[in-house]
């Protein structure tokens, strides 16, 4: 069976029990352009007013060797939660690790891709790799996340590996 999107799997859950299936290789994606207005809003909400993130003044970022002001790492990293939550509403993100390889600049587009690498049916856990690229296909972020899916179907055909 070919991998499916999270949205396809969620739409095909059991009509009687609501049980859902996710399999190794399944994936979800989200894309967003991070505008100056978005970054200003995140500055205000988070209280992180580090001058590196000031879209109206590139000087602090340039003094540290960046081309211009950069987006907050945690703001860009939130796109992975968007990818999962908007397509598989019963998934709860319980762990996420991110590594920023390159900065995301103001007005760049980020494309987040999340792919299932392991499913522990008995524990209702799904492990995923993640990667985000900019509009030029350059990898900016990679990492891993773990989802808890309480309505994940039990699978008699697969044995769980309880040793992580």
Backbone as JSON, one array per atom type, in Angstrom:
{
  "sequence": "XXXXXXXXXXXXXXXXXXXXXXXXXXXXXXXXXXXXXXXXXXXXXXXXXXXXXXXXXXXXXXXXXXXXXXXXXXXXXXXXXXXXXXXXXXXXXXXXXXXXXXXXXXXXXXXXXXXXXXXXXXXXXXXXXXXXXXXXXXXXXXXXXXXXXXXXXXXXXXXXXXXX",
  "N": [[0.84, -1.19, 0.0], [0.52, 2.19, -0.83], [1.9, 5.19, 0.66], [-0.26, 7.47, 2.41], [-1.89, 10.68, 2.77], [-2.19, 12.45, 5.9], [-4.69, 13.61, 6.09], [-6.24, 12.06, 4.33], [-6.16, 9.59, 5.67], [-7.43, 10.31, 8.07], [-9.97, 10.98, 7.16], [-10.86, 8.51, 6.4], [-11.4, 7.06, 8.68], [-12.76, 4.58, 10.94], [-16.23, 4.35, 10.7], [-17.92, 3.53, 12.75], [-16.47, 3.29, 15.17], [-14.69, 5.35, 15.14], [-12.04, 4.91, 15.04], [-8.75, 5.43, 13.9], [-6.23, 5.12, 11.35], [-2.75, 5.2, 10.96], [0.14, 4.85, 9.02], [3.55, 3.76, 8.51], [5.35, 5.94, 6.5], [3.2, 7.52, 5.76], [2.1, 10.93, 5.48], [2.04, 14.53, 6.05], [1.57, 17.99, 5.2], [2.33, 21.5, 5.26], [2.25, 24.93, 4.28], [3.58, 28.21, 4.49], [3.97, 31.7, 4.09], [6.04, 33.87, 5.75], [5.39, 36.88, 6.78], [6.32, 40.37, 7.3], [4.36, 41.55, 8.89], [3.29, 39.26, 10.16], [5.49, 38.51, 11.73], [5.8, 40.72, 13.39], [3.41, 40.52, 14.82], [3.86, 38.07, 16.14], [6.07, 38.84, 17.68], [4.77, 40.58, 19.46], [2.85, 38.89, 20.71], [4.46, 36.86, 21.86], [6.32, 38.27, 23.31], [8.93, 38.3, 22.69], [11.14, 40.41, 21.79], [13.58, 40.58, 20.52], [16.04, 42.28, 18.74], [16.97, 41.03, 16.43], [14.77, 40.08, 15.16], [13.35, 42.19, 14.15], [11.48, 43.39, 11.65], [11.55, 45.88, 10.53], [14.02, 46.95, 10.84], [17.04, 46.01, 9.89], [19.57, 46.08, 10.96], [20.6, 44.93, 13.43], [20.49, 42.2, 12.9], [22.15, 42.08, 10.67], [24.58, 42.85, 11.79], [25.28, 40.55, 13.05], [25.85, 38.87, 11.02], [23.77, 37.96, 9.41], [21.71, 38.19, 6.46], [19.46, 39.81, 6.56], [16.73, 40.75, 8.78], [15.5, 38.05, 10.8], [13.09, 35.38, 11.06], [11.43, 34.32, 14.07], [12.58, 31.35, 15.61], [10.87, 29.56, 17.01], [8.41, 30.34, 16.06], [8.53, 29.73, 13.31], [8.87, 26.98, 13.63], [6.4, 26.22, 14.55], [4.86, 25.62, 12.39], [4.88, 22.92, 11.85], [3.18, 21.81, 13.75], [0.83, 22.94, 12.8], [0.62, 21.6, 10.34], [0.05, 18.98, 11.21], [-2.15, 19.25, 13.05], [-4.16, 20.5, 11.53], [-4.91, 18.6, 9.74], [-5.26, 16.14, 10.97], [-7.14, 16.03, 13.35], [-7.4, 14.65, 15.85], [-4.9, 14.15, 16.81], [-2.36, 14.57, 19.22], [0.31, 16.54, 19.94], [3.1, 15.49, 21.55], [5.83, 15.55, 21.85], [8.57, 17.3, 20.49], [11.42, 17.87, 18.56], [13.66, 20.16, 17.22], [15.93, 21.3, 14.72], [17.55, 24.05, 13.6], [18.85, 24.69, 10.59], [19.42, 26.71, 8.81], [18.67, 30.23, 8.6], [15.31, 31.58, 8.55], [14.15, 34.05, 6.6], [12.45, 37.26, 6.62], [9.46, 37.39, 4.79], [9.97, 35.05, 3.42], [8.97, 31.82, 2.2], [7.89, 28.95, 3.88], [7.92, 25.48, 3.74], [6.56, 22.84, 5.31], [7.09, 19.44, 6.07], [5.91, 16.44, 7.32], [6.54, 13.14, 8.25], [5.54, 9.82, 8.88], [7.45, 7.54, 10.77], [7.4, 5.44, 12.53], [5.05, 3.39, 14.24], [3.44, 2.81, 17.21], [1.11, 0.89, 18.13], [-0.12, -0.21, 20.48], [0.61, 1.61, 22.44], [-0.39, 3.88, 21.41], [1.12, 5.73, 20.04], [2.78, 7.73, 17.62], [5.58, 8.14, 15.68], [7.49, 10.58, 14.02], [9.44, 11.96, 11.31], [10.62, 15.2, 10.46], [10.83, 17.93, 8.18], [11.67, 21.12, 6.89], [11.56, 23.28, 4.17], [12.67, 26.17, 2.31], [11.31, 28.49, -0.15], [13.05, 28.01, -2.21], [13.77, 25.43, -1.99], [15.71, 24.87, -0.13], [16.86, 23.3, 2.77], [15.78, 24.31, 5.87], [14.97, 23.64, 8.44], [15.06, 20.71, 10.45], [14.02, 17.67, 12.1], [12.29, 15.83, 14.68], [9.16, 14.43, 15.74], [6.67, 13.39, 18.13], [3.52, 11.9, 18.28], [0.53, 11.54, 20.13], [-2.18, 9.54, 19.72], [-5.2, 8.95, 20.61], [-7.38, 7.67, 19.47], [-6.23, 5.88, 17.74], [-6.19, 3.03, 15.75], [-6.11, -0.33, 16.97], [-3.78, -2.74, 15.99], [-3.72, -5.95, 15.03], [-1.96, -7.16, 13.41], [0.52, -6.08, 13.59], [3.35, -5.95, 15.67], [4.12, -4.23, 18.64], [6.97, -2.27, 19.38], [8.29, -1.84, 22.31], [10.61, -0.86, 23.26], [12.19, 1.97, 22.96]],
  "CA": [[0.0, 0.0, 0.0], [1.27, 3.45, -0.92], [1.63, 6.14, 1.74], [-1.39, 8.39, 2.26], [-1.79, 11.88, 3.58], [-2.9, 12.38, 7.17], [-6.09, 13.97, 5.83], [-6.89, 10.88, 3.75], [-6.33, 8.6, 6.74], [-8.44, 10.79, 9.03], [-11.28, 10.91, 6.49], [-11.28, 7.11, 6.23], [-11.45, 6.34, 9.96], [-13.9, 3.67, 11.11], [-17.44, 5.14, 10.98], [-18.57, 3.08, 13.99], [-15.66, 3.51, 16.37], [-13.85, 6.54, 15.0], [-10.63, 4.51, 15.06], [-7.98, 5.93, 12.76], [-5.03, 4.38, 11.0], [-1.6, 5.87, 10.35], [1.15, 3.85, 8.69], [4.87, 4.25, 8.16], [5.36, 6.55, 5.17], [2.14, 8.52, 5.66], [2.68, 12.27, 5.62], [1.22, 15.73, 5.99], [2.37, 19.15, 4.83], [1.75, 22.85, 5.37], [3.11, 25.97, 3.7], [3.24, 29.57, 4.91], [4.92, 32.79, 3.89], [6.16, 34.61, 7.01], [5.47, 38.3, 6.42], [6.72, 41.31, 8.35], [3.22, 41.68, 9.8], [3.23, 38.04, 10.98], [6.59, 38.53, 12.69], [5.45, 41.75, 14.38], [2.37, 39.94, 15.68], [4.49, 37.08, 17.02], [6.84, 39.64, 18.66], [3.84, 41.11, 20.46], [2.25, 37.78, 21.46], [5.46, 36.1, 22.61], [7.16, 39.13, 24.12], [10.32, 38.18, 22.21], [11.42, 41.58, 20.95], [14.98, 40.57, 20.14], [16.19, 43.09, 17.53], [17.19, 40.16, 15.26], [13.47, 39.79, 14.56], [12.66, 43.44, 13.8], [11.44, 43.48, 10.19], [11.72, 47.28, 10.11], [15.41, 47.37, 11.06], [17.91, 44.85, 9.67], [20.94, 46.33, 11.43], [21.03, 43.97, 14.45], [20.71, 40.92, 12.23], [23.32, 42.21, 9.8], [25.78, 42.88, 12.63], [25.6, 39.17, 13.43], [26.17, 38.11, 9.82], [22.59, 37.59, 8.63], [21.43, 39.09, 5.35], [18.44, 40.75, 7.05], [16.03, 40.24, 9.96], [15.07, 36.65, 10.69], [11.87, 34.95, 11.76], [11.64, 33.57, 15.31], [12.64, 29.9, 15.41], [9.67, 28.86, 17.51], [7.3, 30.7, 15.17], [8.65, 28.89, 12.11], [8.68, 25.59, 14.06], [4.98, 25.96, 14.81], [4.21, 25.17, 11.16], [4.74, 21.46, 11.91], [1.93, 21.59, 14.47], [-0.24, 23.28, 11.86], [0.51, 20.51, 9.37], [-0.59, 17.83, 11.84], [-3.44, 19.58, 13.65], [-5.18, 20.88, 10.55], [-5.27, 17.45, 8.9], [-5.55, 14.98, 11.81], [-7.51, 16.75, 14.58], [-7.32, 13.92, 17.12], [-3.5, 13.97, 17.18], [-1.82, 15.46, 20.24], [1.77, 16.62, 19.85], [3.64, 15.31, 22.9], [7.26, 15.84, 21.88], [9.1, 17.8, 19.22], [12.78, 18.4, 18.59], [13.94, 20.88, 15.98], [17.27, 21.83, 14.49], [17.53, 25.07, 12.56], [20.07, 24.59, 9.79], [19.62, 28.02, 8.19], [17.62, 31.15, 9.04], [14.15, 31.92, 7.73], [14.1, 35.51, 6.5], [11.15, 37.9, 6.44], [8.82, 37.2, 3.47], [10.27, 33.76, 2.81], [7.94, 30.8, 2.33], [8.37, 27.73, 4.51], [7.11, 24.3, 3.43], [6.81, 21.83, 6.33], [6.72, 18.07, 5.7], [5.97, 15.53, 8.46], [6.34, 11.79, 7.73], [5.53, 8.76, 9.89], [8.56, 6.6, 10.71], [7.15, 4.32, 13.42], [3.75, 3.43, 14.9], [3.3, 1.9, 18.35], [-0.34, 0.82, 18.28], [-0.51, -0.45, 21.87], [0.86, 2.82, 23.22], [-1.09, 4.96, 20.71], [2.14, 6.72, 19.7], [3.25, 7.78, 16.24], [6.85, 8.87, 15.58], [7.62, 11.19, 12.69], [10.53, 12.84, 10.94], [10.11, 16.42, 9.87], [11.79, 18.77, 7.46], [11.06, 22.31, 6.3], [12.39, 23.93, 3.15], [12.16, 27.47, 1.87], [10.77, 28.52, -1.51], [14.09, 27.55, -3.15], [14.07, 24.02, -1.71], [16.81, 24.77, 0.83], [16.42, 22.8, 4.08], [16.0, 25.27, 6.95], [14.69, 23.01, 9.74], [14.72, 19.29, 10.47], [13.81, 17.19, 13.45], [11.41, 14.69, 14.95], [8.06, 14.67, 16.66], [5.89, 12.24, 18.59], [2.11, 12.18, 18.42], [-0.34, 10.64, 20.86], [-3.46, 9.49, 19.02], [-5.99, 8.05, 21.44], [-8.28, 6.87, 18.65], [-5.46, 5.08, 16.8], [-6.71, 1.66, 15.76], [-5.22, -1.4, 17.37], [-3.47, -3.57, 14.84], [-3.31, -7.3, 15.41], [-0.95, -7.61, 12.46], [1.81, -5.46, 13.86], [3.72, -5.99, 17.08], [4.72, -2.97, 19.11], [8.32, -2.29, 19.91], [8.19, -0.97, 23.47], [11.92, -0.3, 23.55], [12.4, 3.09, 22.04]],
  "C": [[0.88, 1.25, 0.0], [0.95, 4.34, 0.27], [0.46, 7.06, 1.38], [-1.1, 9.66, 3.04], [-2.54, 11.66, 4.89], [-4.38, 12.65, 6.96], [-6.85, 12.79, 5.24], [-7.14, 9.82, 4.82], [-7.42, 9.03, 7.72], [-9.84, 10.67, 8.43], [-11.78, 9.47, 6.38], [-11.32, 6.34, 7.55], [-12.75, 5.55, 10.07], [-15.15, 4.46, 11.49], [-18.14, 4.75, 12.29], [-17.79, 3.43, 15.24], [-14.86, 4.8, 16.33], [-12.37, 6.23, 14.98], [-9.96, 4.93, 13.77], [-6.74, 5.07, 12.56], [-3.98, 5.37, 10.52], [-0.55, 4.79, 10.16], [2.48, 4.52, 8.36], [4.84, 4.74, 6.71], [4.28, 7.59, 4.98], [2.72, 9.89, 6.0], [1.62, 13.36, 5.63], [2.15, 16.92, 5.72], [1.59, 20.44, 5.1], [2.76, 23.85, 4.82], [2.63, 27.33, 4.17], [4.36, 30.53, 4.53], [4.89, 33.64, 5.16], [6.43, 36.08, 6.69], [5.98, 39.13, 7.59], [5.59, 41.46, 9.37], [3.08, 40.47, 10.71], [4.28, 38.09, 12.09], [6.34, 39.59, 13.77], [4.39, 41.24, 15.35], [2.96, 38.93, 16.65], [5.36, 37.78, 18.07], [5.94, 40.06, 19.81], [3.28, 39.99, 21.34], [3.26, 37.12, 22.38], [6.27, 36.97, 23.58], [8.63, 39.07, 23.73], [10.6, 39.32, 21.24], [12.91, 41.72, 20.64], [15.12, 41.34, 18.82], [16.51, 42.27, 16.27], [15.9, 39.94, 14.47], [12.7, 41.04, 14.17], [12.65, 43.61, 12.29], [11.61, 44.9, 9.66], [13.16, 47.77, 10.24], [16.32, 46.14, 10.98], [19.27, 44.96, 10.35], [21.42, 45.29, 12.46], [21.33, 42.62, 13.82], [21.97, 40.97, 11.36], [24.62, 42.26, 10.59], [26.22, 41.49, 13.04], [25.82, 38.28, 12.21], [24.99, 37.62, 9.01], [22.38, 38.61, 7.52], [20.46, 40.19, 5.76], [17.78, 40.13, 8.28], [15.51, 38.83, 9.72], [13.8, 36.4, 11.5], [12.26, 34.22, 13.05], [11.65, 32.07, 15.01], [11.38, 29.19, 15.85], [8.44, 29.18, 16.67], [7.35, 29.83, 13.92], [8.41, 27.42, 12.47], [7.24, 25.22, 14.32], [4.26, 25.43, 13.57], [4.05, 23.64, 11.14], [3.47, 21.08, 12.68], [0.72, 21.9, 13.61], [-0.46, 22.14, 10.88], [-0.24, 19.32, 9.96], [-2.01, 18.18, 12.28], [-4.54, 19.92, 12.66], [-5.64, 19.7, 9.7], [-5.64, 16.21, 9.7], [-5.9, 15.5, 13.2], [-7.39, 15.98, 15.88], [-5.88, 13.69, 17.58], [-3.08, 15.03, 18.2], [-0.3, 15.4, 20.14], [2.33, 16.55, 21.26], [5.14, 15.56, 22.99], [7.68, 16.3, 20.49], [10.52, 18.28, 19.44], [13.08, 18.98, 17.21], [15.39, 21.29, 15.93], [17.17, 22.81, 13.33], [18.87, 25.04, 11.86], [20.44, 25.93, 9.17], [18.48, 28.92, 8.65], [16.47, 31.26, 8.03], [14.03, 33.44, 7.76], [12.67, 36.0, 6.3], [10.72, 37.75, 4.97], [9.28, 35.95, 2.74], [9.11, 32.81, 3.07], [8.56, 29.54, 2.89], [7.38, 26.61, 4.18], [7.49, 23.2, 4.42], [6.28, 20.47, 5.88], [6.95, 17.18, 6.92], [5.67, 14.12, 7.92], [6.49, 10.76, 8.84], [6.71, 7.81, 9.68], [8.31, 5.35, 11.56], [5.79, 4.5, 14.08], [3.74, 2.38, 16.0], [1.81, 1.85, 18.71], [-0.77, 0.69, 19.73], [-0.35, 0.77, 22.75], [0.21, 4.05, 22.62], [-0.13, 6.09, 20.34], [2.56, 6.59, 18.24], [4.49, 8.67, 16.21], [7.02, 9.36, 14.15], [8.95, 11.93, 12.54], [9.92, 14.09, 10.34], [11.22, 17.19, 9.2], [11.02, 19.96, 6.89], [12.06, 22.94, 5.34], [11.81, 25.3, 2.82], [11.69, 27.37, 0.42], [11.78, 28.05, -2.56], [14.47, 26.09, -2.92], [15.21, 23.81, -0.75], [16.25, 24.32, 2.18], [16.8, 23.83, 5.15], [15.87, 24.62, 8.33], [14.53, 21.51, 9.51], [14.55, 18.86, 11.91], [12.89, 16.01, 13.51], [10.25, 15.16, 15.83], [7.36, 13.38, 16.99], [4.46, 12.7, 18.8], [1.45, 11.12, 19.29], [-1.69, 10.7, 20.15], [-4.33, 8.46, 19.73], [-6.95, 7.19, 20.64], [-7.54, 6.1, 17.55], [-5.94, 3.64, 16.89], [-5.65, 0.7, 16.27], [-4.99, -2.27, 16.16], [-2.96, -4.91, 15.32], [-2.18, -7.81, 14.52], [0.43, -7.04, 12.72], [2.12, -5.56, 15.34], [4.41, -4.69, 17.45], [6.13, -3.22, 19.62], [8.33, -1.32, 21.07], [9.55, -0.38, 23.86], [12.24, 0.75, 22.53], [13.86, 3.27, 21.89]]
}
